[in-house]
N, CA and C atoms as an extended XYZ file, in Angstrom:
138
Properties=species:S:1:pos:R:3:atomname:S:1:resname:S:1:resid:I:1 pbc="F F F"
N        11.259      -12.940       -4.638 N   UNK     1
C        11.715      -13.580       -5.864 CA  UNK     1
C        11.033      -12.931       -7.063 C   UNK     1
N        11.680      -13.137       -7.651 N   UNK     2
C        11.150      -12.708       -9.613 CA  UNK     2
C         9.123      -12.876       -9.553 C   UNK     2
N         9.162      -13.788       -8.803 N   UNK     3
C         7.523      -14.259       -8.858 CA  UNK     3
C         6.659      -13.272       -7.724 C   UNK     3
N         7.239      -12.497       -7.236 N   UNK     4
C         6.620      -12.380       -5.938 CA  UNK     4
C         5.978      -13.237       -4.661 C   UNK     4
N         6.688      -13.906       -4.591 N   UNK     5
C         6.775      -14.583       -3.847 CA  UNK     5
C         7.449      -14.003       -2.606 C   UNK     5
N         6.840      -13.927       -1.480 N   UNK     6
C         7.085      -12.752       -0.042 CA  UNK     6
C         8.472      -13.775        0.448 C   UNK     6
N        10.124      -13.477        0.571 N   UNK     7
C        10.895      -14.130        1.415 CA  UNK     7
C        11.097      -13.463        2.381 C   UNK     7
N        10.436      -12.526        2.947 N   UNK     8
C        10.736      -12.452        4.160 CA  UNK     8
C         9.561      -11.610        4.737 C   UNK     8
N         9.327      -11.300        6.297 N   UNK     9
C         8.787      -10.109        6.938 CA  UNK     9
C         8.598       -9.451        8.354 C   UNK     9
N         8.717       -8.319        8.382 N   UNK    10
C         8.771       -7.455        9.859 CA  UNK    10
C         7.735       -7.619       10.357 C   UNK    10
N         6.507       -8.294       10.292 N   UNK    11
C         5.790       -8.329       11.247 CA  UNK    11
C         4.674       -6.969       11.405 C   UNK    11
N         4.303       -6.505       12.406 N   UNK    12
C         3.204       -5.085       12.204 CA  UNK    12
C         3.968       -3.772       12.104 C   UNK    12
N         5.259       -3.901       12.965 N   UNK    13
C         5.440       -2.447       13.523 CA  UNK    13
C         7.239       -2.192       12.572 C   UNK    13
N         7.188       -1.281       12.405 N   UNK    14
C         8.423       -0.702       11.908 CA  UNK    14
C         9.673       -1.651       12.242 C   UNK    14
N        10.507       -1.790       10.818 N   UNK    15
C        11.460       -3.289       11.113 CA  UNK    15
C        12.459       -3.154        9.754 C   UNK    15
N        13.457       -3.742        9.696 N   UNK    16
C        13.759       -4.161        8.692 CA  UNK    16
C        14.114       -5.221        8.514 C   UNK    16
N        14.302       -6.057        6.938 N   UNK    17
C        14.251       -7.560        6.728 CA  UNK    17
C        15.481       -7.600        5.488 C   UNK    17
N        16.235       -8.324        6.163 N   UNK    18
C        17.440       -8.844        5.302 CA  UNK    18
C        17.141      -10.533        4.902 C   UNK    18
N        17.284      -10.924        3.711 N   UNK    19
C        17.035      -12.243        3.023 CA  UNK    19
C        17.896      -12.341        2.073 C   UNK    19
N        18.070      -13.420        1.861 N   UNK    20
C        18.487      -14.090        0.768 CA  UNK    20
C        18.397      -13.920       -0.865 C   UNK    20
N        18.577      -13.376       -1.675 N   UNK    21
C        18.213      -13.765       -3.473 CA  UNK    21
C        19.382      -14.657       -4.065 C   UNK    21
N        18.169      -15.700       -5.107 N   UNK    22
C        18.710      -16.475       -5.459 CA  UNK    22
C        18.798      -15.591       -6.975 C   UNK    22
N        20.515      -15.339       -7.135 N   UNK    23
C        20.671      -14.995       -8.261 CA  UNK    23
C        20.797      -15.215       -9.682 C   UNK    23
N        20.721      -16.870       -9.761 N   UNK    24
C        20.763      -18.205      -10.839 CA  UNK    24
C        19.154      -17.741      -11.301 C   UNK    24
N        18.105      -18.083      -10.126 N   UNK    25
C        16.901      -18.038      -10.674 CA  UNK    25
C        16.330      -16.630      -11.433 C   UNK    25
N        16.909      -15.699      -10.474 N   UNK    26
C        16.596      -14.427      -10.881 CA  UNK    26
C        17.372      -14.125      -12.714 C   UNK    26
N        18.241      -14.385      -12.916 N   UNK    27
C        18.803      -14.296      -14.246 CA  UNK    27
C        18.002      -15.359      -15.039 C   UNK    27
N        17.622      -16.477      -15.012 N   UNK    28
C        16.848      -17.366      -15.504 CA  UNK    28
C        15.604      -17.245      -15.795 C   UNK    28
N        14.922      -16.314      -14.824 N   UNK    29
C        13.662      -15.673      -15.366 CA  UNK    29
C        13.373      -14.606      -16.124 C   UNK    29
N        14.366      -13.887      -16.168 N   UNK    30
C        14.903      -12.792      -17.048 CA  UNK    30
C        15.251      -12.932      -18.137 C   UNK    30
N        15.884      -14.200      -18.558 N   UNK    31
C        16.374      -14.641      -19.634 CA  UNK    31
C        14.937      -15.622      -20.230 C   UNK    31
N        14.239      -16.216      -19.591 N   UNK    32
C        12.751      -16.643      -20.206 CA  UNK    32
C        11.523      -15.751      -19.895 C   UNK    32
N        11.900      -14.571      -19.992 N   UNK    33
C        10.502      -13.855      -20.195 CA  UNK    33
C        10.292      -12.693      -21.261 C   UNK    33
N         9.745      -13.427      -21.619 N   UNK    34
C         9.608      -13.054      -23.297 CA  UNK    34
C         9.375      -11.660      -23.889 C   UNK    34
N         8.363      -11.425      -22.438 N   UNK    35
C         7.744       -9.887      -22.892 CA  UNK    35
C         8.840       -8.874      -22.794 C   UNK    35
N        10.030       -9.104      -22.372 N   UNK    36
C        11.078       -8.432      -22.117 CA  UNK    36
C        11.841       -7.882      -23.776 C   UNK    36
N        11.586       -9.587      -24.910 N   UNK    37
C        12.109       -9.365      -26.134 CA  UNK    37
C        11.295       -8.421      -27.088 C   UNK    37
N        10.205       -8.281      -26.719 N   UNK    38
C         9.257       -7.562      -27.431 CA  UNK    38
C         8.992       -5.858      -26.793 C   UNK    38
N         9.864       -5.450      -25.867 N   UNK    39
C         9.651       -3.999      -25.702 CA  UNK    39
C         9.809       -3.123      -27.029 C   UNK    39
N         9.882       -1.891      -27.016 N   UNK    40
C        10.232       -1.008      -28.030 CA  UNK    40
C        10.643       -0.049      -27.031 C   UNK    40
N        11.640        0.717      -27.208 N   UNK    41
C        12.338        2.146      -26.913 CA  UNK    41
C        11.959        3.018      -28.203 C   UNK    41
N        11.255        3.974      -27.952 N   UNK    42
C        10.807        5.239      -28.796 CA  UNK    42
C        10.624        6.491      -28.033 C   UNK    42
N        10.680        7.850      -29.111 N   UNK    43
C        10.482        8.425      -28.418 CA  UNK    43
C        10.438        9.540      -29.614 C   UNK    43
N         9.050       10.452      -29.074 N   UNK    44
C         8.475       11.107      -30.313 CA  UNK    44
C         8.624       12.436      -29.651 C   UNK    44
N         8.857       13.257      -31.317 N   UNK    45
C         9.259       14.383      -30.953 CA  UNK    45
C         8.590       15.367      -31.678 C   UNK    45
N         8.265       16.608      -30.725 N   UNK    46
C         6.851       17.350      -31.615 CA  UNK    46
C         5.173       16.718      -31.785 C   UNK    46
């Protein structure tokens, strides 16, 4: 999840893990995290 929060896992040895995302929450945290409104795109030249 957005939080890191572990939903799933293989255990010790080589595996793969199919789960679930909740896509409501995931857009919802995206949309309240702030530091997201405050980036800057720049890019200096010379």
């Amino acid at each position: 999840n957005p939080w890191g929060n572990i939903l799933g896992s293989v255990g010790t040895g080589p595996g793969v893990v199919i789960t679930d995302i909740d896509r409501q929450e995931l857009q919802a945290t995206r949309k309240n995290f702030q530091v997201l409104n405050h980036r800057r795109m720049s890019c200096r030249v010379g």
